[in-house]
Coordinates of C-alpha atoms and ligand atoms in Angstrom, one line a residue:
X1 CA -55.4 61.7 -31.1
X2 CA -56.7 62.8 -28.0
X3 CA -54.0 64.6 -26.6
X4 CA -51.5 66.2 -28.8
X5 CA -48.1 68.0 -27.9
X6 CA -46.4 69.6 -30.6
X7 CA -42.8 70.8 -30.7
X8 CA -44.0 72.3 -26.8
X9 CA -41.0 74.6 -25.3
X10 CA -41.2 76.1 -22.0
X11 CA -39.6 78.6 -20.9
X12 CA -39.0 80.2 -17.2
X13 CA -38.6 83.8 -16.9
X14 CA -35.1 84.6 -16.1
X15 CA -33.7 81.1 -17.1
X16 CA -31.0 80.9 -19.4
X17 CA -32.4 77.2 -20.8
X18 CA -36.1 76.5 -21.4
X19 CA -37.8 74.2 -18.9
X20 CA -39.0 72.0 -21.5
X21 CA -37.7 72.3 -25.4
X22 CA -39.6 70.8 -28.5
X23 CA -41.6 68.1 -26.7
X24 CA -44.0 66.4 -29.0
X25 CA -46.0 63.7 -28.3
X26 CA -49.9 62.1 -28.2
X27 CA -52.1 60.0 -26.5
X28 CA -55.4 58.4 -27.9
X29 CA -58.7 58.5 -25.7
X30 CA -58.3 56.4 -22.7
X31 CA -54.6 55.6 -23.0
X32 CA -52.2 56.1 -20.3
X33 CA -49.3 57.9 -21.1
X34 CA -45.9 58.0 -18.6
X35 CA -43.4 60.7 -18.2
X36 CA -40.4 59.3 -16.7
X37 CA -36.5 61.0 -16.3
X38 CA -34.4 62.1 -13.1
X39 CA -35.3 65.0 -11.2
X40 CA -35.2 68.5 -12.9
X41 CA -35.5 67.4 -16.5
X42 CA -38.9 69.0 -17.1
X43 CA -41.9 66.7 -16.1
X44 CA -43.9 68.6 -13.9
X45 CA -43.1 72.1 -16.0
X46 CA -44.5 69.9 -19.1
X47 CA -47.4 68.1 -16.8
X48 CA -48.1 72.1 -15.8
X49 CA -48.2 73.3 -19.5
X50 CA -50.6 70.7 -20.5
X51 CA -52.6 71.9 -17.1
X52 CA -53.0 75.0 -18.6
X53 CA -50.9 76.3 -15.2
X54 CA -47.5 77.6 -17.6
X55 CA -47.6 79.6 -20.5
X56 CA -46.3 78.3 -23.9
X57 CA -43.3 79.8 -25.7
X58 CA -43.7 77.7 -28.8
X59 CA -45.6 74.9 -29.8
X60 CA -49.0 73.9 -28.8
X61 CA -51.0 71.6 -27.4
X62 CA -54.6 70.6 -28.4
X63 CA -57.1 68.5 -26.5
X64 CA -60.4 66.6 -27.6
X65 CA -59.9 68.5 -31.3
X66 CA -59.4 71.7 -29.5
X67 CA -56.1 73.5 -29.4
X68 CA -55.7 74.9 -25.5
X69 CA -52.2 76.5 -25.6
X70 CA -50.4 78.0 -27.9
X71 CA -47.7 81.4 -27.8
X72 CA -50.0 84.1 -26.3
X73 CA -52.9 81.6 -26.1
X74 CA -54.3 79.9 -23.3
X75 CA -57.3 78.1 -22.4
X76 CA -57.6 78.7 -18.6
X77 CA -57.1 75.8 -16.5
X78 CA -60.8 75.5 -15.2
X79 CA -62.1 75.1 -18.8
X80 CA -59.8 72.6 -19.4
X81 CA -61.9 69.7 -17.7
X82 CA -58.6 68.1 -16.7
X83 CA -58.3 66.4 -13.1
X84 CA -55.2 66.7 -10.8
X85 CA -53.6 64.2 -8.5
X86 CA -50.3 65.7 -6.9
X87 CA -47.6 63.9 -4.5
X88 CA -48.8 66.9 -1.7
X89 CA -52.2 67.2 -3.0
X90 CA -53.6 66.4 0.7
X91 CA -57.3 65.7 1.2
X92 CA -59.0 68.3 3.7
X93 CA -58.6 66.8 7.1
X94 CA -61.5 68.0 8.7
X95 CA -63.6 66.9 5.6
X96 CA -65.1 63.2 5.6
X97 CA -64.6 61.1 2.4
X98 CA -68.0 62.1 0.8
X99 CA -67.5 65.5 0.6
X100 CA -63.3 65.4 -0.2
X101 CA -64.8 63.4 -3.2
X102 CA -67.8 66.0 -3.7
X103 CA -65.0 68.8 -3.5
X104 CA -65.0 69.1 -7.6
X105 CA -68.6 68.2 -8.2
X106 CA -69.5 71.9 -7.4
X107 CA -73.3 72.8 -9.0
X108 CA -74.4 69.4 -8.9
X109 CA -77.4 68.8 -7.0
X110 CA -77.4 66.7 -3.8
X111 CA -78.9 63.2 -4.8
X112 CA -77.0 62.6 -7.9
X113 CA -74.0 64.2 -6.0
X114 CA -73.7 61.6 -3.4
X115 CA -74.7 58.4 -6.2
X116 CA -71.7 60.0 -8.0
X117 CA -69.7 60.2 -4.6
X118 CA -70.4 56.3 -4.2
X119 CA -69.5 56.0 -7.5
X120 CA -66.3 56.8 -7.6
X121 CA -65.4 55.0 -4.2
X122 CA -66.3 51.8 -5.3
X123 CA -64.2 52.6 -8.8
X124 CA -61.2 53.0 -6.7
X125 CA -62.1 50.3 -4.0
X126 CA -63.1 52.1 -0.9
X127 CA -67.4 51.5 -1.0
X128 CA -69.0 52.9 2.0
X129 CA -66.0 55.1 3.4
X130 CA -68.4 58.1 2.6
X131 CA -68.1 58.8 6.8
X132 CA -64.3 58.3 7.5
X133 CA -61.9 60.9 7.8
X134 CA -58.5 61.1 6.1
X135 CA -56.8 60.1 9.4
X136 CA -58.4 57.1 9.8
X137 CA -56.8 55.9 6.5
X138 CA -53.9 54.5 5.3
X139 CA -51.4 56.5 3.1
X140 CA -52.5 54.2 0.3
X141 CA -56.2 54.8 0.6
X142 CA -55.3 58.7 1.2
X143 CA -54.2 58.6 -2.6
X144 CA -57.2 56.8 -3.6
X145 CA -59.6 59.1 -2.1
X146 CA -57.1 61.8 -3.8
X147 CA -58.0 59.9 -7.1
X148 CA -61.3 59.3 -6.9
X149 CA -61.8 63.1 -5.6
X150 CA -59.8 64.0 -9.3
X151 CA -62.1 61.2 -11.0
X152 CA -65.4 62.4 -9.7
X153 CA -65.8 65.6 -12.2
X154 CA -65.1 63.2 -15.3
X155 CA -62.3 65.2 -16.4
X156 CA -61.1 64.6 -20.1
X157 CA -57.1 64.0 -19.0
X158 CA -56.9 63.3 -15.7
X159 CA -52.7 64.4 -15.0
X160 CA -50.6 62.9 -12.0
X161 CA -47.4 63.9 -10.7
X162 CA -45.6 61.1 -8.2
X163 CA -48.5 60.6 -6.9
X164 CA -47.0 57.8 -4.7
X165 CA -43.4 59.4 -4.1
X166 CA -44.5 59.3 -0.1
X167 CA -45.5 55.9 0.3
X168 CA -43.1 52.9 0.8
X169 CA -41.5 51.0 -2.4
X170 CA -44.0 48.0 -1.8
X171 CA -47.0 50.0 -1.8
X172 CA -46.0 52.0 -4.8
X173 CA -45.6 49.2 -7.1
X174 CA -49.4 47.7 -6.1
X175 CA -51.1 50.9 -6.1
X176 CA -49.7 51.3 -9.6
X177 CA -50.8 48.5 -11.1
X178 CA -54.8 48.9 -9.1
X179 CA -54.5 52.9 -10.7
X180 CA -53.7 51.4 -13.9
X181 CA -56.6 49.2 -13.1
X182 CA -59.1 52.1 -12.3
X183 CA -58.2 54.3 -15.5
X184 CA -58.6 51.2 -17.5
X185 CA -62.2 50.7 -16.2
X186 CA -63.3 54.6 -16.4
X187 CA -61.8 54.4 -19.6
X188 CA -59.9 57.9 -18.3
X189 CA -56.9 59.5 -20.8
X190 CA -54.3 59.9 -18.0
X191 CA -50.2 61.5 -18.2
X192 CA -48.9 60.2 -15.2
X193 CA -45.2 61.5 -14.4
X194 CA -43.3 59.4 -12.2
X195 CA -39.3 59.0 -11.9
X196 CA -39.6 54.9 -10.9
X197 CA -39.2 52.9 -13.7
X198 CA -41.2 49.9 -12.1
X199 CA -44.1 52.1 -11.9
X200 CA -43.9 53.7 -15.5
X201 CA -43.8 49.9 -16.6
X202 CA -47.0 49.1 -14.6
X203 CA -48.6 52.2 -15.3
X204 CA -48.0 53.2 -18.9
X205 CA -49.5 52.4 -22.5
X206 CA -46.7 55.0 -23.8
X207 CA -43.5 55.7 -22.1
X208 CA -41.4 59.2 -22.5
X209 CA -38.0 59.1 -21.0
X210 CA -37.1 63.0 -20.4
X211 CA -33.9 64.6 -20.1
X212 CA -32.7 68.6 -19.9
X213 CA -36.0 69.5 -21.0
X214 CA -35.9 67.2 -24.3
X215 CA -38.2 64.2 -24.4
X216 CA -35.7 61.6 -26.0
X217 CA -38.1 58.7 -26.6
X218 CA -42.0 58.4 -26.4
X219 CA -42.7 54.6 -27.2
X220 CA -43.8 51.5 -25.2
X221 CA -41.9 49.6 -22.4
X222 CA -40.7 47.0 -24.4
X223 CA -39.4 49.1 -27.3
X224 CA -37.5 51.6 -24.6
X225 CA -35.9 48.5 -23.4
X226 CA -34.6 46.7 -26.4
X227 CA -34.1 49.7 -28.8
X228 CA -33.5 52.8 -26.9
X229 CA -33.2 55.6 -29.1
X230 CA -30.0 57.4 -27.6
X231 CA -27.6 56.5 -24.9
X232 CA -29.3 58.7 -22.5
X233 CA -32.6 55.9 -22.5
X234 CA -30.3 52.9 -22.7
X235 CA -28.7 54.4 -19.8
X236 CA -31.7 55.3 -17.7
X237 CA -33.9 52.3 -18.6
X238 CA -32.7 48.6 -17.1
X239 CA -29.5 47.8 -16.0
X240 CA -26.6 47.5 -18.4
X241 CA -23.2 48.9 -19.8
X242 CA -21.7 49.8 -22.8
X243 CA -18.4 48.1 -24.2
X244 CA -16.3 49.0 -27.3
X245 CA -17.0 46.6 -29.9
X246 CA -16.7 46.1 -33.9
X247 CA -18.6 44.8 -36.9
X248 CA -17.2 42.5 -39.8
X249 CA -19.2 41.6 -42.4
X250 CA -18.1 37.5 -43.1
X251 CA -20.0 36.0 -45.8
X252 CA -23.5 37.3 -45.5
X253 CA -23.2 37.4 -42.0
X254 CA -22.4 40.4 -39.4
X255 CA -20.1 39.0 -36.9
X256 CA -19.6 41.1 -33.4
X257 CA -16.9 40.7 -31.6
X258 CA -16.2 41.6 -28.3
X259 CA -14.4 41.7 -24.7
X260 CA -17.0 38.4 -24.6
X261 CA -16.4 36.9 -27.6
X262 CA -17.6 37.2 -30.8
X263 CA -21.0 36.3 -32.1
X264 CA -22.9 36.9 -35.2
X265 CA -25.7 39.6 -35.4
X266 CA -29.1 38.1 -35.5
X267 CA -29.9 41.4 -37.6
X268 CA -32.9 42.6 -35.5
X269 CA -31.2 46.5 -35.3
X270 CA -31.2 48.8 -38.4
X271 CA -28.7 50.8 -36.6
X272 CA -25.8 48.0 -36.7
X273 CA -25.6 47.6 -40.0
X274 CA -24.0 51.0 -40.3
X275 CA -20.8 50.6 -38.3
X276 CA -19.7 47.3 -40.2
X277 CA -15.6 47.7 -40.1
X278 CA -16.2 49.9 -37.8
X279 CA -16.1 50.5 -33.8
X280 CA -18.9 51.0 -32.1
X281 CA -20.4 50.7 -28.4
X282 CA -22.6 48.0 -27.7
X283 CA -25.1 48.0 -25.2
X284 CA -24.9 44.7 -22.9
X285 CA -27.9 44.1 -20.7
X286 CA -27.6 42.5 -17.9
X287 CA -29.8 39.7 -19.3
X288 CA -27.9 39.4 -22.7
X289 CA -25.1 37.8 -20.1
X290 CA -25.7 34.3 -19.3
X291 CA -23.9 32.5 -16.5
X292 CA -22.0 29.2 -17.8
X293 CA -19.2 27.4 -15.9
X294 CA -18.6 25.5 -19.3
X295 CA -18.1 29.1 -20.7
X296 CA -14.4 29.9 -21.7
X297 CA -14.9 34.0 -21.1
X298 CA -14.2 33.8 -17.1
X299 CA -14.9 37.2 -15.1
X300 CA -14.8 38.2 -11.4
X301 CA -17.6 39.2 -9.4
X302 CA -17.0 42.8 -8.1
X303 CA -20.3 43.4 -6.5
X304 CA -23.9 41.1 -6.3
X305 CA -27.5 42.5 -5.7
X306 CA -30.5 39.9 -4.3
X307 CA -33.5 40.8 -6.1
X308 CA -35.3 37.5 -4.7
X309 CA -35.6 34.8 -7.8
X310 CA -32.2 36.4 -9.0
X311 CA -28.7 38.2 -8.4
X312 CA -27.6 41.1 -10.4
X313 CA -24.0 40.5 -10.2
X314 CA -21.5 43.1 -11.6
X315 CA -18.7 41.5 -13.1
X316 CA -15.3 42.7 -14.2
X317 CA -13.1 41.3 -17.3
X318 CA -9.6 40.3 -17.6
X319 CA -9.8 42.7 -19.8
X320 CA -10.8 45.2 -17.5
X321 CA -14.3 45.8 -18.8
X322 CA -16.9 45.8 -16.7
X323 CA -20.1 43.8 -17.7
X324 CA -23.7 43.0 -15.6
X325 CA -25.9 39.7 -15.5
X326 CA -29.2 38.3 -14.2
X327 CA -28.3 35.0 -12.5
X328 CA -30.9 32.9 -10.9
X329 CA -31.1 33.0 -7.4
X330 CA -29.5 29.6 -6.6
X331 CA -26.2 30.4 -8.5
X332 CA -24.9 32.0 -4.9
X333 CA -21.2 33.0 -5.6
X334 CA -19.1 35.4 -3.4
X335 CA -17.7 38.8 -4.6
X336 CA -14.0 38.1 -5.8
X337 CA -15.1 35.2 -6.9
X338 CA -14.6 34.5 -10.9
X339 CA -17.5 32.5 -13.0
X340 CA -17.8 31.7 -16.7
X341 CA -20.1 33.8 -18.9
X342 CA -21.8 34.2 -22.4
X343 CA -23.2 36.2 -24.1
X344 CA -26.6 35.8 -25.3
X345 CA -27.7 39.0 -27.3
X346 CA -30.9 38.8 -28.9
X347 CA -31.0 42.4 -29.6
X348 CA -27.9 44.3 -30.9
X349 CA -27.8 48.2 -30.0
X350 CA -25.0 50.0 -30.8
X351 CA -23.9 53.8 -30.5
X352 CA -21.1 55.6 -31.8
X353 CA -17.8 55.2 -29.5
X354 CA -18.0 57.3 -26.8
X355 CA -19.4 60.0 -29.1
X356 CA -21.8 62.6 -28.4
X357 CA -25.4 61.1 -27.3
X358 CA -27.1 61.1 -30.0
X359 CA -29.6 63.9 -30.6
X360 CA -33.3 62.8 -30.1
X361 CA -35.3 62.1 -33.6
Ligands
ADP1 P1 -39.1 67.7 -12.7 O1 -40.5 67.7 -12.4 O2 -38.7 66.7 -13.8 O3 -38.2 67.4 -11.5 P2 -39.4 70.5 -13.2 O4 -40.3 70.6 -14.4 O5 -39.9 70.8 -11.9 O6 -38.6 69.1 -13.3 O7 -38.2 71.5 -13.5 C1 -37.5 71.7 -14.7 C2 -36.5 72.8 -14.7 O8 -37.2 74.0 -14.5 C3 -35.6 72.7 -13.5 O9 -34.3 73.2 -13.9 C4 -36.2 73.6 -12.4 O10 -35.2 74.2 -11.6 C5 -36.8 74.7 -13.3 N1 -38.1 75.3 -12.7 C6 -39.1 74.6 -12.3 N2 -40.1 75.4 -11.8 C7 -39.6 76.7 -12.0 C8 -40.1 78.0 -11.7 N3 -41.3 78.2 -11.2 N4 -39.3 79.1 -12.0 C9 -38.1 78.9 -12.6 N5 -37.6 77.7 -12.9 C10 -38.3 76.6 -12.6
MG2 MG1 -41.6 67.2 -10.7

């Protein structure tokens, strides 16, 4: 591994709870790792430990072989070889492109400063803006001169913290997937903390979803989606609910049942098999539920989203339980209205009803 956090805590002097509390995770050479969780759970304290910038309690971290921090052991930041691109990280304004980019390129003689320079621009798409000033820019191309001024001393872990927080949704989403883009082609290690799940999705090889200063899954997109490993991640991740359900073992078959229905497990969850008898709550995304006027489970629509080839309605029950679904666009029905629906579970993820979240690992 290139990057390795082990059992990491943080704490703040004065604070009752550490900042960050037995984080461990790892990133090979040139992956892109994602930090992702609601404000105040710990991402930049851990982005700032890995920086160099916060001391370690416990745990350590070790990069390219060597370890860097540890309790009373620090590496400082500047021999870390890491670059930085921060939300407020602004370019110099009364600096021209070139020598923003040149900022971190410090001894390097002139020639091989400014092929570098051009270099880097036409990594991140702005060849020949060596002359412009930041002004003359869009916010968009601000962050790319940011990133190419981080790039330009070939760090070893170049770190980002919402880098794109001040530009517009749109913007965000397409700058995430050209940054993705531009590490990809450097072949640049990256941890890249965000709190927009669209962009951890375009962005990230490895996912961690954060919480209270406890990282409570480190995995890819597709696993945090379909098996979240605690409530907190199925929560935070996609859009779904959780309804009381049981297990009954028929034949050789697990059958669910539910405010829906009942259907049989197609077994693709270890976790289910150990509540059979027993109650449990299932997590229904709001693409396990399939719109079907031919459907005998009828619910009402309480409130509906437009997210342009679909709706996310949010339906209630007869039996009072509130479900979601993702219903193409052309299925148009009015709030109050009531519409059959199925459900079409491909992956079965229970938790304990309404117990504790479980703790992580
Ligand atoms: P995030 O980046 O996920 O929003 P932070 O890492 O900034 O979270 O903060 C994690 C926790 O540490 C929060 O409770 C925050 O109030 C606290 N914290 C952050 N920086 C400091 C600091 N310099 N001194 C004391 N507490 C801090
Ligand atoms: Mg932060």
């Amino acid at each position: 591994m290139f990057l390795t956090v082990q059992d990491l805590t943080v704490q703040y002097r004065g604070r009752e709870r550490p900042a960050v509390q037995s984080v461990s995770l790892a990133l090979k050479a040139g992956e892109i790792g994602v930090l992702i969780g609601p404000s105040g759970c710990g991402k930049t304290t851990l982005l700032r430990a890995v920086a160099g910038l916060e001391p370690v309690a416990s745990g350590r971290i070790q990069l390219a072989g060597e370890w860097v921090s540890q309790a009373g052991q620090s590496v400082a930041p500047e021999h870390r070889r890491m670059g930085m691109v921060f939300q407020d990280y602004a370019l110099f304004p009364h600096l021209d492109v070139a020598r923003n980019v040149a900022f971190g390129l410090g001894q390097t003689p002139k020639a091989q400063r400014a092929e570098r320079v051009a270099e880097v621009l036409a990594l991140v798409g702005l060849n020949g803006s060596e002359r412009r000033y930041p002004h003359e820019l869009s916010g968009g191309q601000q962050q790319r001169v940011a990133l190419a001024r981080a790039l330009a001393p070939q760090p070893r872990l170049l770190l980002l913290d919402e880098p794109f927080s001040n530009l517009d949704v749109e913007l965000r989403e397409r700058l995430a997937h050209e940054v993705r883009a531009i590490l990809k082609r450097s072949g640049t290690t990256a941890l890249f903390v965000t709190h927009d799940q669209l962009e951890a999705f375009a962005i990230g090889d490895a996912i961690g979803v954060m919480h209270d200063g406890r990282l409570h899954q480190w995995d890819d997109a597709y696993n945090l989606y379909h098996r979240p490993a605690t409530r907190f991640v199925a929560d935070f991740i996609g859009h779904g609910v959780f309804t009381p359900a049981s297990l009954q073992q028929v034949g050789d078959q697990l059958v669910v049942h539910t405010p829906l229905g009942e259907f049989t497990d197609p077994g693709h969850h270890p976790r289910s098999g150990g509540f059979v008898g027993g109650d449990f709550d299932l997590l229904l995304r709001a693409d396990d539920i399939v719109h079907d006027d031919h459907a005998p489970v009828k619910a009402e629509i309480v409130r509906k989203a437009f997210r342009g080839s679909e709706f996310l309605y949010t339906l209630r029950l007869r039996s009072g339980e509130t479900v979601m679904a993702h219903v193409p666009s052309h299925h148009d029905h009015k709030v109050g209205e009531w519409i059959g629906i199925r459900a079409e579970v491909d992956h079965i993820v229970t938790f304990e009803r309404h117990g504790p979240a479980p703790a992580p690992f």
